[in-house]
Each structure stands twice: as C-alpha cells, then as structure tokens.
Amino acid sequence: MCGRYTIAAGAEFIGPYFDIEGPLPEFHPSYNVTPGSDAPVIWQAPADGRACSLMHWGLIPHWAKEPSSKYKMINAKAETLAERPAYRSAYKHRRCLIPTSGFYEWHSEAHGKQPYFIRMKQAPLFAFAGLWEYWEGEHTINSFTIITTPANELVGKIHERMPAIMLAENYNTWLDPNFGDESVLQELLQPVDSALLQMYAVSTAVNNPINDSADLIKPL
DNA sequence: CCAGACGTTGTT
DNA sequence: GTCTGG
DNA sequence: CCAGACGTTGTT
DNA sequence: GTCTGG
C-alpha cells in the first residue's frame, strides 16, 4: 500500500513539471507526508486546464455525515475502483495526480518492521494516480486517495502492494474527465516496471510522523 | 419497505 | 484491542 | 503508514 | 448517493 511518501520539491518545481498555468498553492517540501495532512494534487475540470490544489489525504465520501468520521480512505485498490460505491463516481469524473519524489513501505522482519524508500531512478519528481472527492458542509473539503496495485518484482521483495505510478506520457488521458474507456484506464494503472525504480532500507526515524528531514531518505 | 454500510492492509 | 492524530 | 491515547473527579 | 441485508 502507500501510507507515507515524500515531496521534496516546492511549488516552483511542481508548476512547470505538470504544466500548471493557473495559481499554485503554498506548501512546504516534506520527507514525511502522512495521512490526514494536506498535500498538492493535480486535477482537471471538465472544460478547463490542469490545476493544482491542496487537498486532504484520506478521501471523504460526499455522503459521509461527518468529515471526521471513519470514512477516510487513504488507499483505493486499482482492481475494484469501478465497483466500490465510495470510489465509483470519483473514478469516472475526478481522477487526479499526486506529485511525489518517492514513497515508503515497511517490511515485517524478525526484529520488527524495517522501512524502505522507493524512488524513480530517472525522475526526481513523478506522480501517483489518485482520485479526489469533495464534501459539502459548512466549508467544502477536498480530499484524495492514492490508488494501489499489486507490487512489481522489486517492491514485491518487501510488500504485497504499492502505489500506482502514472507515467508522464499518460497524464493527459488519466486527467481528462471526459475520457471514459475503462479498459484503457485499467491499463494505465498496471504496476510500473521494476527497472524504473530504486529501493533501499532507511532509518526507522521515518516511523514517527513528527520527523521530517532529508536524513529520512538516507540509505542505511 | 427501511436500516445500515460504504475501505485497505496485514495478520491470524 | 481499537481509535485518533500526525 | 506509525505513534500515542485510551478516564473521571476534584483541586490548583 | 447507492447497494445490501433483513
């Protein structure tokens, strides 16, 4: 799955990389983005260009009675997006990209859990595939979830699943709210080739959400 | 019909 | 054990 | 994902 | 909102 990631770039890098023409939100680079925090999301309205907004990590379905309820979904299985009531409409109309520079997975070992950091070899910045949703209350809350796929060969050494990585050549198709060919969308969500990734063990300092520095991604 | 759930992961 | 907060 | 709390009363 | 279970 994907329960922690990094975004070691400021808005000044995100804008150009994702071809955002409009305004960019303020956010700080982070080596420890945790569920429940606000993070930048790239999305596209039906008759508009790409936009970047901060959203809440943990999708709140629009029918949730309270935004603080138990319905905060941080991950969504790629294989069942079209069936799940909580995701079906977002899958059709509100697909998004989550800018990232890498993610963490934990491996259960004899002595405890060992965190690993996984990044793209050739891309300091890339994107997870995700879905976003809005919740109408006193204030509107926008939230997102990260889609997961079965792990590829590399990540499979330590974990069963991993986040869906969207390749840059497919950004347009994935973000287009008018695109509806589900078999193509499922193709775009296939596990990324192991050859594109690099993985190594890191300190358990990442475990505590309070820690946030470049030291977190130093190889052990 | 109304009431209640709506999710993933890992572990057992 | 289970929920909440980060 | 992991870490940390999880409770009430009366008193300061 | 929509589906499932009673």
Coordinates of C-alpha atoms (C1' of nucleotides) in Angstrom, one line a residue:
Chain A
M1 CA 0.0 0.0 0.0
C2 CA 1.2 3.5 0.4
G3 CA 0.9 5.2 3.8
R4 CA 3.8 7.6 3.7
Y5 CA 5.6 9.5 0.9
T6 CA 7.9 12.4 0.1
I7 CA 7.5 15.5 -1.9
A8 CA 11.0 17.1 -1.9
A9 CA 10.1 20.0 -4.2
G10 CA 8.4 23.3 -3.8
A11 CA 5.6 24.7 -5.8
E12 CA 8.1 26.4 -8.1
F13 CA 9.1 22.9 -9.4
I14 CA 5.6 21.4 -9.4
G15 CA 4.1 24.1 -11.6
P16 CA 6.5 23.7 -14.6
Y17 CA 6.8 19.9 -14.3
F18 CA 3.0 19.4 -14.5
D19 CA 2.3 22.3 -16.9
I20 CA 0.1 24.2 -14.5
E21 CA -0.8 27.6 -15.8
G22 CA -3.0 28.8 -13.0
P23 CA -2.1 29.8 -9.5
L24 CA -0.2 27.3 -7.3
P25 CA -0.9 26.6 -3.6
E26 CA 1.6 27.3 -0.9
F27 CA 3.2 24.2 0.6
H28 CA 6.5 23.1 2.0
P29 CA 8.6 20.2 0.7
S30 CA 8.3 17.2 3.0
Y31 CA 10.1 13.9 3.5
N32 CA 7.3 12.6 5.6
V33 CA 3.8 13.2 4.2
T34 CA 1.3 11.5 6.5
P35 CA -2.3 10.5 6.0
G36 CA -4.5 13.3 7.2
S37 CA -2.2 16.1 6.0
D38 CA -2.8 18.5 3.2
A39 CA -0.8 17.8 0.0
P40 CA -0.8 19.2 -3.6
V41 CA -3.0 17.4 -6.1
I42 CA -3.2 17.9 -9.9
W43 CA -6.7 17.7 -11.3
Q44 CA -8.7 18.9 -14.3
A45 CA -12.2 20.3 -14.5
P46 CA -14.4 19.1 -17.5
A47 CA -13.9 22.2 -19.7
D48 CA -10.7 23.5 -18.2
G49 CA -6.9 23.0 -18.0
R50 CA -4.9 21.4 -15.2
A51 CA -5.0 22.9 -11.8
C52 CA -3.1 22.3 -8.6
S53 CA -4.7 22.5 -5.2
L54 CA -4.0 21.3 -1.7
M55 CA -6.3 18.5 -0.6
H56 CA -6.7 16.3 2.5
W57 CA -5.1 12.9 2.2
G58 CA -7.8 10.5 3.1
L59 CA -10.8 10.5 0.8
I60 CA -14.0 11.6 2.5
P61 CA -17.1 10.3 0.5
H62 CA -19.5 13.0 -0.3
W63 CA -22.3 11.1 1.6
A64 CA -20.3 10.9 4.9
K65 CA -22.3 12.6 7.7
E66 CA -19.2 14.0 9.3
P67 CA -15.8 14.7 7.7
S68 CA -14.2 13.4 10.9
S69 CA -15.9 10.0 10.6
K70 CA -14.3 6.7 10.0
Y71 CA -14.6 7.1 6.2
K72 CA -11.2 8.5 5.4
M73 CA -9.8 6.2 2.7
I74 CA -6.1 6.7 2.2
N75 CA -5.8 4.0 -0.5
A76 CA -8.0 2.5 -3.2
K77 CA -7.4 -0.8 -4.9
A78 CA -7.0 -0.3 -8.7
E79 CA -8.7 -3.6 -9.5
T80 CA -12.1 -2.6 -7.8
L81 CA -12.4 1.2 -8.4
A82 CA -15.4 0.8 -10.7
E83 CA -17.4 -1.4 -8.2
R84 CA -16.8 0.4 -4.9
P85 CA -19.6 2.8 -4.0
A86 CA -17.1 5.1 -2.3
Y87 CA -15.0 5.4 -5.4
R88 CA -17.1 4.8 -8.5
S89 CA -18.1 8.3 -9.3
A90 CA -14.7 9.7 -8.5
Y91 CA -13.2 7.1 -10.8
K92 CA -15.4 8.3 -13.6
H93 CA -15.1 12.1 -13.1
R94 CA -12.4 13.0 -10.6
R95 CA -9.1 11.3 -11.4
C96 CA -6.0 13.1 -10.2
L97 CA -2.2 13.0 -9.9
I98 CA -0.4 13.3 -6.7
P99 CA 3.1 14.8 -7.1
T100 CA 5.8 12.9 -5.3
S101 CA 9.5 12.3 -5.1
G102 CA 9.3 8.8 -3.5
F103 CA 7.4 6.6 -1.1
Y104 CA 8.0 4.4 1.9
E105 CA 7.0 0.8 2.5
W106 CA 7.5 -1.3 5.7
H107 CA 8.9 -4.9 5.6
S108 CA 8.0 -7.1 8.6
E109 CA 11.2 -8.7 9.8
A110 CA 12.2 -10.8 12.8
H111 CA 13.2 -7.8 14.9
G112 CA 10.3 -5.6 13.8
K113 CA 9.4 -3.5 10.8
Q114 CA 12.1 -2.1 8.5
P115 CA 11.2 0.9 6.4
Y116 CA 12.3 1.1 2.8
F117 CA 12.4 4.1 0.5
I118 CA 11.4 3.7 -3.2
R119 CA 12.0 6.3 -5.9
M120 CA 12.1 6.6 -9.6
K121 CA 15.7 6.2 -10.9
Q122 CA 15.5 8.8 -13.6
A123 CA 12.8 11.2 -12.2
P124 CA 13.3 13.3 -9.1
L125 CA 9.6 14.2 -9.4
F126 CA 6.8 11.9 -10.6
A127 CA 3.1 11.2 -9.8
F128 CA 0.9 8.7 -8.1
A129 CA -2.5 8.0 -9.7
G130 CA -5.3 9.1 -7.4
L131 CA -9.0 10.0 -7.0
W132 CA -10.4 13.1 -5.4
E133 CA -13.7 14.0 -3.8
Y134 CA -15.5 16.9 -2.3
W135 CA -17.5 17.1 0.9
E136 CA -20.1 19.8 1.3
G137 CA -20.5 21.1 4.8
E138 CA -20.1 24.5 6.4
H139 CA -16.9 24.5 4.3
T140 CA -16.2 22.4 1.3
I141 CA -13.4 19.9 2.0
N142 CA -11.5 18.4 -0.9
S143 CA -9.8 15.1 -0.2
F144 CA -7.9 12.5 -2.2
T145 CA -6.9 8.8 -2.1
I146 CA -3.8 7.1 -3.6
I147 CA -4.6 4.1 -5.9
T148 CA -2.6 0.9 -5.2
T149 CA -1.7 -2.0 -7.5
P150 CA 0.0 -5.4 -6.8
A151 CA 3.7 -4.9 -6.2
N152 CA 6.1 -5.3 -9.1
E153 CA 9.1 -7.7 -8.8
L154 CA 11.3 -5.2 -7.0
V155 CA 8.8 -3.9 -4.4
G156 CA 7.4 -7.4 -4.1
K157 CA 10.5 -8.4 -2.1
I158 CA 9.2 -6.5 0.8
H159 CA 5.5 -5.8 0.3
E160 CA 2.4 -7.1 -1.4
R161 CA 1.2 -3.8 -2.9
M162 CA 2.4 -0.4 -3.9
P163 CA 1.1 2.9 -5.2
A164 CA 0.0 3.2 -8.9
I165 CA 2.6 5.3 -10.6
M166 CA 1.3 7.3 -13.6
L167 CA 3.9 7.7 -16.4
A168 CA 4.1 11.2 -17.8
E169 CA 3.1 10.1 -21.3
N170 CA -0.3 9.2 -19.8
Y171 CA -1.0 12.3 -17.7
N172 CA -3.4 13.7 -20.3
T173 CA -5.5 10.6 -20.7
W174 CA -5.7 10.0 -16.9
L175 CA -6.7 13.6 -16.0
D176 CA -9.3 14.0 -18.8
P177 CA -12.7 13.9 -17.1
N178 CA -14.3 13.2 -20.4
F179 CA -12.3 10.1 -21.0
G180 CA -14.3 7.0 -20.1
D181 CA -12.7 3.9 -21.6
E182 CA -12.3 1.8 -18.5
S183 CA -10.1 -0.9 -20.1
V184 CA -7.7 1.8 -21.1
L185 CA -7.8 3.4 -17.6
Q186 CA -7.0 0.0 -16.1
E187 CA -4.1 -0.4 -18.5
L188 CA -2.7 2.9 -17.2
L189 CA -2.9 1.5 -13.6
Q190 CA -0.7 -1.5 -14.3
P191 CA 2.3 -1.9 -11.9
V192 CA 5.2 0.1 -13.1
D193 CA 8.3 -1.7 -14.5
S194 CA 10.8 -2.6 -11.7
A195 CA 13.7 -1.3 -13.9
L196 CA 12.4 2.3 -13.4
L197 CA 12.6 2.1 -9.6
Q198 CA 15.3 2.1 -6.9
M199 CA 14.7 0.8 -3.4
Y200 CA 16.8 0.8 -0.2
A201 CA 16.4 0.5 3.5
V202 CA 16.2 3.6 5.6
S203 CA 16.2 4.6 9.3
T204 CA 13.1 3.9 11.5
A205 CA 13.2 7.7 12.2
V206 CA 10.5 7.9 9.4
N207 CA 8.1 6.0 11.7
N208 CA 7.4 9.0 13.8
P209 CA 5.4 11.5 11.8
I210 CA 7.0 14.3 13.7
N211 CA 10.3 13.7 11.9
D212 CA 10.8 15.5 8.6
S213 CA 14.2 16.0 7.1
A214 CA 16.4 14.8 4.2
D215 CA 18.0 12.4 6.6
L216 CA 14.9 10.2 6.4
I217 CA 15.8 9.1 2.9
K218 CA 19.5 8.4 3.5
P219 CA 20.4 4.8 2.8
L220 CA 21.1 2.8 6.0
Chain B
dC1 C1' -40.2 -1.2 2.6
dC2 C1' -36.3 0.8 6.0
dA3 C1' -31.6 0.3 8.2
dG4 C1' -27.0 0.2 7.7
dA5 C1' -22.9 0.0 5.2
dC6 C1' -19.9 2.2 2.1
dG7 C1' -12.3 0.8 2.8
dT8 C1' -7.5 -1.3 2.6
dT9 C1' -3.8 -3.6 4.7
dG10 C1' -1.7 -7.2 7.3
dT11 C1' -2.2 -10.8 10.3
dT12 C1' -4.5 -14.8 12.3
Chain C
dG1 C1' -7.6 -4.1 21.3
dT2 C1' -9.0 0.0 18.8
dC3 C1' -9.4 4.6 17.7
dT4 C1' -7.4 9.2 16.8
dG5 C1' -3.9 12.3 15.3
dG6 C1' 0.2 13.3 12.6
Chain D
dC1 C1' 1.8 4.2 7.4
dC2 C1' 3.2 4.6 12.7
dA3 C1' 2.6 6.7 17.5
dG4 C1' 0.0 7.6 21.2
dA5 C1' -4.0 7.7 23.7
dC6 C1' -7.5 5.3 25.9
dG7 C1' -10.8 8.3 32.1
dT8 C1' -13.1 10.9 35.8
dT9 C1' -13.1 13.8 39.7
dG10 C1' -11.7 17.4 42.4
dT11 C1' -8.3 20.7 43.2
dT12 C1' -4.8 24.1 41.8
Chain E
dG1 C1' -25.8 8.7 -3.4
dT2 C1' -26.4 3.7 -3.9
dC3 C1' -26.3 -1.0 -2.7
dT4 C1' -27.1 -5.0 0.5
dG5 C1' -29.4 -7.3 4.1
dG6 C1' -33.4 -8.0 6.9

